[in-house]
Amino acid sequence: MNTVQLKKGHEKPYLKGQLNLDGEDLSDDTFLGDGEIVRVEDTYGRLIGIAMLSFEQKTKGWILTNGEETIDDAFIESRILSAIDRREPLYNEPDTTAFRLFNEIGDGIGGLAIDNYDGHLLVTFYSRGIHKIRDLIIRTLMVRLKPASITEQTRFSERGRMNIANRRVTGNVEFPITVKEAGLSYSIHLEDGPMTRLFLDQRETRKALVRNEADAKTFLNLFAYSGTFSIAAAEGGMATTSVDLAKRTNELITDNFNANNLSTDGHTIHIMETFEYLNYAARNNKRFDQILIDPPSFSRYKKKVFKVERDYPKLIEQALMVLKPKGRLVLSQNLETFTLNQFKQQIGRTIEKAGRSYSLTDVKGLPKDFPTSKGYKRGKYLKVVTVDLND
Ligand code: SAH
């Protein structure tokens, strides 16, 4: 096993428990290979931990144990099996068939995610290194879960460009299939690009929409994609308007309404750019009781770049123009490098600048099947903040 040394003075955060290996902290990493198991030491030769290298955008690798433990097949297998055991309560929920089984370093192995869609598994590998133990991971899942199918998704850079590909590993199934979440049905597809049509980490946001505690009648869903928030809001009794610039949105959302035997009467879909829609809605006096904003981190439209950390204030400003008095905003942001505090401040400043006042009603993060580790705080990427305008 190779040993890699931390630069002098760079050991502090690691002694406090940091698990992600930052390339900047390593004295010489030129001889290291992706996927390699290495001993991490400080400059005095003290053991920091044993790491599995995983060349991802966010890290060079992950410290998997701080002791002298051997990282072998049995170690990996046992981390996967314990994670599955911890999902027992979700397996026992009769109305929910889709959830995360393994959440990267939060479940003890960085660079690996496993999702369960009613017995059909999606295994995501975030580096070529972690993909080297793919056979072991697949075998462990086959033996323990006897899944109906397994699809693998690789997400790593090839010559500096991120390449995302899905491949069927085993099982006979024709996607899309329907899964359940809190009694509602969602159409999902595991072999149709990077997204599955259902973001499992937003389960609690959907539940809150169904409860509709604010008793909203009209709901605007921006960046709607497959419309899962619209389905939840419709179930909560709201008339929904879904906006997304992708043409496929129409079909994806309609499929989800059909899967729930919900009539699409009173529900509208606009294939439009968000800011263009908000301008159009403001001009045409459309007003909503509740507006949900869940943008991607980055997107491009007609040569214009949307960057979530920079452009969120503009989204809020424009949404306020079409929000009814005392309306509610549900604001979601999932950039790893942006903290909940930063997001709250950004929201506060923007609403105050618009001359309005608000109450913070609710803050949600990741659900229980997306556990995070104290050693990697940025893993808590999801922030969903609900604010009610005071007038
Ligand atoms: N809120 C969704 C996920 C959004 S995925 C959910 O929870 O299911 C991001 C979506 O934003 C994609 O469907 C993409 O087509 C859309 N999108 C990206 N930029 C956009 C823009 N400027 N205006 C409208 N839609 C946009």
Coordinates of C-alpha atoms and ligand atoms in Angstrom, one line a residue:
M1 CA 0.0 0.0 0.0
N2 CA 1.3 3.4 -0.9
T3 CA 1.6 6.2 1.7
V4 CA 0.7 9.8 0.9
Q5 CA 1.8 12.6 3.2
L6 CA -0.1 15.7 4.0
K7 CA 1.8 19.0 3.6
K8 CA 3.2 20.4 6.8
G9 CA 0.5 22.2 8.8
H10 CA -2.3 20.8 6.6
E11 CA -3.2 18.0 9.0
K12 CA -5.4 20.0 11.4
P13 CA -8.8 19.6 9.7
Y14 CA -8.1 15.9 9.2
L15 CA -7.3 15.4 12.9
K16 CA -10.7 17.0 13.5
G17 CA -12.4 14.4 11.2
Q18 CA -12.3 15.8 7.7
L19 CA -12.8 12.8 5.3
N20 CA -12.4 14.4 1.9
L21 CA -8.8 14.4 0.7
D22 CA -8.2 17.8 -0.8
G23 CA -5.5 17.7 -3.5
E24 CA -4.0 21.0 -2.1
D25 CA -3.2 19.2 1.1
L26 CA -1.1 16.4 -0.4
S27 CA 2.6 16.8 -0.5
D28 CA 3.2 14.7 -3.6
D29 CA 0.3 12.9 -5.3
T30 CA 1.8 12.5 -8.8
F31 CA 2.3 8.7 -8.2
L32 CA -1.2 8.0 -7.0
G33 CA -3.8 6.2 -9.1
D34 CA -7.6 6.6 -9.1
G35 CA -9.2 3.9 -6.9
E36 CA -6.0 3.1 -5.0
I37 CA -6.1 2.4 -1.3
V38 CA -3.5 4.5 0.4
R39 CA -2.2 5.3 3.9
V40 CA -2.5 9.0 4.8
E41 CA 0.1 10.3 7.2
D42 CA 1.1 13.7 8.5
T43 CA 4.7 15.0 8.1
Y44 CA 5.7 13.2 11.3
G45 CA 4.6 9.9 10.0
R46 CA 1.5 9.8 12.2
L47 CA -1.4 7.9 10.7
I48 CA -4.4 10.1 9.7
G49 CA -6.3 7.3 8.1
I50 CA -6.7 4.8 5.3
A51 CA -8.2 6.3 2.1
M52 CA -9.7 5.2 -1.1
L53 CA -8.7 7.5 -3.9
S54 CA -11.6 8.7 -6.0
F55 CA -10.8 11.5 -8.5
E56 CA -14.0 13.5 -8.4
Q57 CA -14.7 17.1 -9.0
K58 CA -15.1 17.7 -5.3
T59 CA -12.2 15.5 -4.0
K60 CA -9.2 13.4 -4.6
G61 CA -10.4 10.6 -2.4
W62 CA -12.0 9.7 0.9
I63 CA -10.6 8.6 4.2
L64 CA -12.7 5.5 5.0
T65 CA -11.2 4.7 8.4
N66 CA -9.0 6.4 10.9
G67 CA -7.6 3.2 12.4
E68 CA -5.3 0.5 11.1
E69 CA -8.3 -1.4 9.5
T70 CA -7.7 -3.2 6.2
I71 CA -9.9 -2.0 3.3
D72 CA -10.7 -5.2 1.5
D73 CA -13.8 -6.7 -0.1
A74 CA -15.3 -7.6 3.3
F75 CA -14.9 -4.0 4.4
I76 CA -16.8 -2.6 1.4
E77 CA -19.4 -5.3 1.5
S78 CA -20.1 -4.6 5.2
R79 CA -20.6 -0.9 4.6
I80 CA -23.1 -1.6 1.8
L81 CA -25.0 -4.2 3.8
S82 CA -25.2 -2.0 7.0
A83 CA -26.5 0.9 4.9
I84 CA -29.2 -1.4 3.5
D85 CA -30.1 -2.5 7.0
R86 CA -30.5 1.1 8.1
R87 CA -33.2 1.5 5.3
E88 CA -35.4 -1.1 7.0
P89 CA -38.0 1.5 8.1
L90 CA -38.3 2.7 4.5
Y91 CA -38.7 -0.9 3.2
N92 CA -41.5 -1.3 5.7
E93 CA -43.4 1.8 4.5
P94 CA -46.2 0.4 2.4
D95 CA -46.9 3.6 0.4
T96 CA -43.3 4.4 -0.6
T97 CA -41.2 2.2 -2.9
A98 CA -38.5 4.6 -4.0
F99 CA -35.6 5.8 -1.8
R100 CA -31.8 6.0 -1.5
L101 CA -30.0 2.9 -0.3
F102 CA -26.5 4.3 -0.1
N103 CA -25.5 7.9 0.1
E104 CA -21.8 8.3 -0.7
I105 CA -19.5 9.2 2.3
G106 CA -22.6 9.6 4.5
D107 CA -22.9 5.8 4.4
G108 CA -19.2 5.3 4.5
I109 CA -17.9 5.1 0.9
G110 CA -17.4 8.3 -1.0
G111 CA -18.2 8.4 -4.7
L112 CA -20.9 5.7 -4.6
A113 CA -24.7 6.2 -4.6
I114 CA -27.3 3.5 -4.8
D115 CA -31.0 4.2 -5.3
N116 CA -33.9 1.8 -5.1
Y117 CA -36.9 2.3 -7.4
D118 CA -39.3 -0.4 -6.5
G119 CA -36.7 -3.2 -6.7
H120 CA -34.9 -1.6 -9.7
L121 CA -31.6 -0.3 -8.6
L122 CA -29.6 2.6 -10.0
V123 CA -25.9 2.5 -9.0
T124 CA -24.0 5.7 -9.6
F125 CA -20.2 5.8 -9.7
Y126 CA -18.6 9.3 -9.3
S127 CA -15.1 8.3 -10.3
R128 CA -13.2 5.8 -12.4
G129 CA -11.5 4.7 -9.2
I130 CA -14.7 3.7 -7.4
H131 CA -15.9 2.0 -10.6
K132 CA -12.9 -0.4 -10.3
I133 CA -14.8 -2.2 -7.5
R134 CA -18.0 -2.3 -9.5
D135 CA -18.1 -6.1 -9.7
L136 CA -17.9 -6.4 -6.0
I137 CA -20.6 -3.8 -5.4
I138 CA -23.0 -5.4 -8.0
R139 CA -22.4 -8.9 -6.6
T140 CA -23.1 -7.7 -3.0
L141 CA -26.4 -6.1 -4.2
M142 CA -27.4 -9.2 -6.2
V143 CA -26.9 -11.5 -3.3
R144 CA -28.5 -9.3 -0.6
L145 CA -31.4 -7.8 -2.5
K146 CA -32.1 -10.0 -5.6
P147 CA -33.1 -6.8 -7.5
A148 CA -35.5 -6.9 -10.4
S149 CA -32.9 -5.0 -12.4
I150 CA -29.7 -3.0 -12.0
T151 CA -28.6 0.0 -14.1
E152 CA -25.3 1.6 -13.5
Q153 CA -24.5 5.3 -14.2
T154 CA -20.9 6.4 -14.6
R155 CA -20.2 10.1 -14.0
F156 CA -16.6 10.9 -14.6
S157 CA -14.4 13.1 -16.7
E158 CA -12.9 11.7 -19.9
R159 CA -10.1 14.0 -21.0
G160 CA -11.3 16.9 -18.9
R161 CA -15.0 16.6 -20.0
M162 CA -17.7 15.2 -17.8
N163 CA -19.2 12.2 -19.3
I164 CA -22.5 10.6 -17.9
A165 CA -23.6 7.3 -19.2
N166 CA -26.2 4.7 -18.1
R167 CA -25.9 1.0 -18.8
R168 CA -28.1 -1.9 -17.9
V169 CA -26.2 -4.5 -15.8
T170 CA -28.9 -7.1 -15.2
G171 CA -32.7 -7.7 -15.3
N172 CA -35.5 -7.4 -17.8
V173 CA -37.6 -4.3 -17.6
E174 CA -39.0 -1.8 -19.9
F175 CA -38.8 1.7 -18.6
P176 CA -40.7 3.9 -17.7
I177 CA -42.1 2.2 -14.7
T178 CA -44.2 3.6 -11.9
V179 CA -43.0 3.9 -8.3
K180 CA -44.9 5.1 -5.2
E181 CA -44.0 7.8 -2.7
A182 CA -46.3 8.6 0.2
G183 CA -49.2 7.0 -1.8
L184 CA -48.6 9.1 -4.9
S185 CA -47.3 7.5 -8.2
Y186 CA -44.4 8.8 -10.2
S187 CA -43.2 7.6 -13.6
I188 CA -39.4 7.0 -13.6
H189 CA -36.9 6.0 -16.2
L190 CA -33.4 4.8 -15.3
E191 CA -31.9 4.7 -18.8
D192 CA -32.8 8.0 -20.2
G193 CA -30.0 10.4 -19.3
P194 CA -28.6 11.6 -16.0
M195 CA -32.0 12.3 -14.4
T196 CA -34.6 9.7 -13.4
R197 CA -37.7 11.9 -13.5
L198 CA -38.0 11.7 -9.7
F199 CA -35.5 13.5 -7.4
L200 CA -35.6 11.3 -4.3
D201 CA -34.0 13.9 -2.0
Q202 CA -37.1 16.2 -2.4
R203 CA -39.5 13.7 -0.7
E204 CA -40.2 16.0 2.3
T205 CA -40.9 19.0 0.1
R206 CA -43.5 17.0 -1.8
K207 CA -45.1 15.8 1.4
A208 CA -45.4 19.4 2.6
L209 CA -47.2 20.4 -0.7
V210 CA -49.7 17.6 -0.2
R211 CA -50.4 18.8 3.4
N212 CA -50.9 22.4 2.0
E213 CA -50.9 23.9 5.5
A214 CA -51.2 27.4 4.1
D215 CA -54.4 26.4 2.2
A216 CA -53.1 27.7 -1.1
K217 CA -55.4 27.5 -4.1
T218 CA -52.9 28.3 -6.9
F219 CA -49.4 27.0 -7.3
L220 CA -46.6 28.0 -9.6
N221 CA -43.8 25.4 -10.2
L222 CA -40.7 26.9 -11.8
F223 CA -38.1 24.6 -13.4
A224 CA -40.8 22.0 -13.2
Y225 CA -39.1 19.1 -15.1
S226 CA -41.3 16.0 -14.7
G227 CA -43.7 18.0 -12.4
T228 CA -43.4 16.0 -9.3
F229 CA -44.0 19.1 -7.2
S230 CA -47.1 19.9 -9.3
I231 CA -48.5 16.4 -8.7
A232 CA -48.0 16.8 -4.9
A233 CA -49.6 20.3 -5.0
A234 CA -52.5 19.0 -7.1
E235 CA -53.1 16.3 -4.5
G236 CA -53.0 19.1 -1.9
G237 CA -55.9 20.8 -3.7
M238 CA -54.0 23.5 -5.7
A239 CA -54.4 24.4 -9.3
T240 CA -50.9 24.1 -10.7
T241 CA -48.9 26.0 -13.3
S242 CA -45.7 24.3 -14.4
V243 CA -42.9 26.1 -16.3
D244 CA -39.9 24.6 -18.0
L245 CA -38.1 25.3 -21.2
A246 CA -37.6 21.7 -22.2
K247 CA -40.2 20.5 -24.7
R248 CA -40.4 17.0 -23.1
T249 CA -41.8 18.5 -20.0
N250 CA -45.3 18.3 -21.4
E251 CA -45.2 14.6 -21.8
L252 CA -43.4 13.9 -18.6
I253 CA -45.8 15.9 -16.5
T254 CA -48.9 14.5 -18.2
D255 CA -47.6 11.0 -17.6
N256 CA -47.4 11.8 -13.9
F257 CA -50.9 13.2 -13.8
N258 CA -52.1 10.0 -15.6
A259 CA -50.2 7.7 -13.2
N260 CA -52.3 9.2 -10.4
N261 CA -55.6 9.3 -12.3
L262 CA -55.6 13.1 -11.7
S263 CA -57.4 15.1 -14.3
T264 CA -55.3 17.8 -15.9
D265 CA -58.3 20.2 -15.9
G266 CA -57.3 23.4 -14.2
H267 CA -53.6 22.5 -14.5
T268 CA -51.3 24.3 -17.0
I269 CA -47.9 23.6 -18.5
H270 CA -45.9 26.4 -20.1
I271 CA -42.8 25.4 -22.2
M272 CA -41.0 28.7 -21.6
E273 CA -37.9 30.2 -20.1
T274 CA -38.5 31.1 -16.5
F275 CA -37.7 34.8 -16.7
E276 CA -39.7 35.1 -19.9
Y277 CA -42.7 33.4 -18.2
L278 CA -42.5 35.6 -15.1
N279 CA -42.5 38.7 -17.3
Y280 CA -45.5 37.4 -19.2
A281 CA -47.3 36.4 -16.1
A282 CA -46.7 39.8 -14.5
R283 CA -48.0 41.6 -17.6
N284 CA -51.1 39.4 -17.8
N285 CA -52.0 39.8 -14.1
K286 CA -51.5 36.2 -13.2
R287 CA -51.1 35.8 -9.5
F288 CA -50.3 32.7 -7.3
D289 CA -50.8 31.8 -3.7
Q290 CA -47.6 29.7 -3.6
I291 CA -44.5 29.7 -5.8
L292 CA -41.9 27.0 -5.7
I293 CA -38.4 27.7 -7.2
D294 CA -36.0 24.8 -7.7
P295 CA -33.5 25.7 -10.4
P296 CA -30.5 23.8 -11.6
S297 CA -27.1 25.1 -10.5
F298 CA -26.2 26.1 -14.1
S299 CA -28.0 26.4 -17.4
R300 CA -27.8 28.2 -20.7
Y301 CA -30.5 29.7 -22.8
K302 CA -30.0 31.7 -25.9
K303 CA -26.4 32.4 -25.0
K304 CA -27.4 33.6 -21.6
V305 CA -25.9 31.8 -18.7
F306 CA -28.0 31.1 -15.5
K307 CA -25.9 30.6 -12.4
V308 CA -27.8 29.8 -9.3
E309 CA -25.6 31.5 -6.7
R310 CA -25.6 34.7 -8.8
D311 CA -29.1 34.7 -10.2
Y312 CA -31.4 33.5 -7.4
P313 CA -32.1 37.0 -6.1
K314 CA -33.4 37.9 -9.6
L315 CA -35.7 34.9 -9.5
I316 CA -37.1 35.9 -6.1
E317 CA -37.6 39.5 -7.2
Q318 CA -39.5 38.5 -10.3
A319 CA -41.5 35.9 -8.4
L320 CA -42.6 38.5 -5.9
M321 CA -44.3 40.4 -8.8
V322 CA -46.7 37.4 -9.4
L323 CA -47.2 36.4 -5.8
K324 CA -50.5 37.2 -4.1
P325 CA -50.5 39.3 -0.9
K326 CA -49.5 37.1 2.0
G327 CA -48.3 34.4 -0.4
R328 CA -45.8 31.7 0.2
L329 CA -42.4 31.1 -1.5
V330 CA -40.8 27.7 -1.3
L331 CA -37.1 28.3 -2.3
S332 CA -34.9 25.3 -3.0
Q333 CA -31.1 25.5 -3.7
N334 CA -28.7 22.6 -4.0
L335 CA -25.3 24.0 -4.6
E336 CA -22.8 22.2 -2.3
T337 CA -20.6 25.2 -1.9
F338 CA -23.5 27.5 -0.8
T339 CA -24.4 27.2 2.9
L340 CA -27.9 27.4 4.4
N341 CA -26.9 30.6 6.2
Q342 CA -25.7 32.2 3.0
F343 CA -28.9 31.2 1.3
K344 CA -31.1 32.6 4.1
Q345 CA -29.2 35.8 4.0
Q346 CA -29.6 36.1 0.2
I347 CA -33.3 35.5 0.5
G348 CA -33.7 38.0 3.4
R349 CA -31.8 40.7 1.6
T350 CA -33.7 40.3 -1.6
I351 CA -37.1 40.4 -0.1
E352 CA -36.2 43.4 2.1
K353 CA -34.8 45.2 -0.9
A354 CA -38.1 44.7 -2.6
G355 CA -39.6 46.6 0.3
R356 CA -41.5 43.6 1.6
S357 CA -41.4 41.8 4.9
Y358 CA -41.7 38.1 5.6
S359 CA -41.7 35.3 8.1
L360 CA -39.5 32.3 7.8
T361 CA -41.9 29.4 8.1
D362 CA -39.8 26.3 7.5
V363 CA -36.3 25.0 6.6
K364 CA -35.8 21.5 5.2
G365 CA -32.7 19.6 4.3
L366 CA -32.0 16.1 3.1
P367 CA -34.3 13.3 4.2
K368 CA -33.0 10.4 6.4
D369 CA -32.0 8.1 3.5
F370 CA -29.5 10.8 2.5
P371 CA -27.3 10.7 5.6
T372 CA -24.3 13.0 5.7
S373 CA -21.0 12.8 7.6
K374 CA -19.6 15.4 10.0
G375 CA -16.3 14.8 8.1
Y376 CA -17.9 16.2 4.9
K377 CA -20.2 19.1 5.7
R378 CA -20.7 20.1 2.1
G379 CA -22.6 16.8 1.7
K380 CA -25.6 18.7 3.1
Y381 CA -26.2 20.3 -0.2
L382 CA -30.0 20.6 -0.2
K383 CA -31.7 23.7 1.3
V384 CA -35.4 24.2 1.0
V385 CA -36.6 27.4 2.7
T386 CA -40.2 28.4 3.0
V387 CA -41.1 32.0 3.6
D388 CA -44.6 33.6 4.0
L389 CA -44.9 37.3 3.0
N390 CA -46.4 39.4 5.7
D391 CA -48.5 41.5 3.4
Ligands
SAH1 N1 -37.6 21.0 -9.9 C1 -37.4 19.8 -10.6 C2 -36.0 19.5 -11.0 C3 -35.5 20.6 -11.9 S1 -34.3 20.0 -13.0 C4 -37.9 18.6 -9.7 O1 -37.7 18.6 -8.5 O2 -38.3 17.6 -10.3 C5 -33.9 21.4 -13.9 C6 -35.0 21.8 -14.9 O3 -34.8 23.1 -15.2 C7 -34.8 21.0 -16.3 O4 -36.0 20.4 -16.6 C8 -34.5 22.1 -17.3 O5 -35.2 21.9 -18.5 C9 -35.1 23.4 -16.6 N2 -34.5 24.7 -16.9 C10 -33.2 25.0 -16.9 N3 -33.0 26.3 -17.2 C11 -34.2 26.8 -17.4 C12 -34.7 28.1 -17.6 N4 -33.9 29.1 -17.8 N5 -36.0 28.3 -17.7 C13 -36.9 27.3 -17.6 N6 -36.5 26.0 -17.3 C14 -35.2 25.8 -17.2

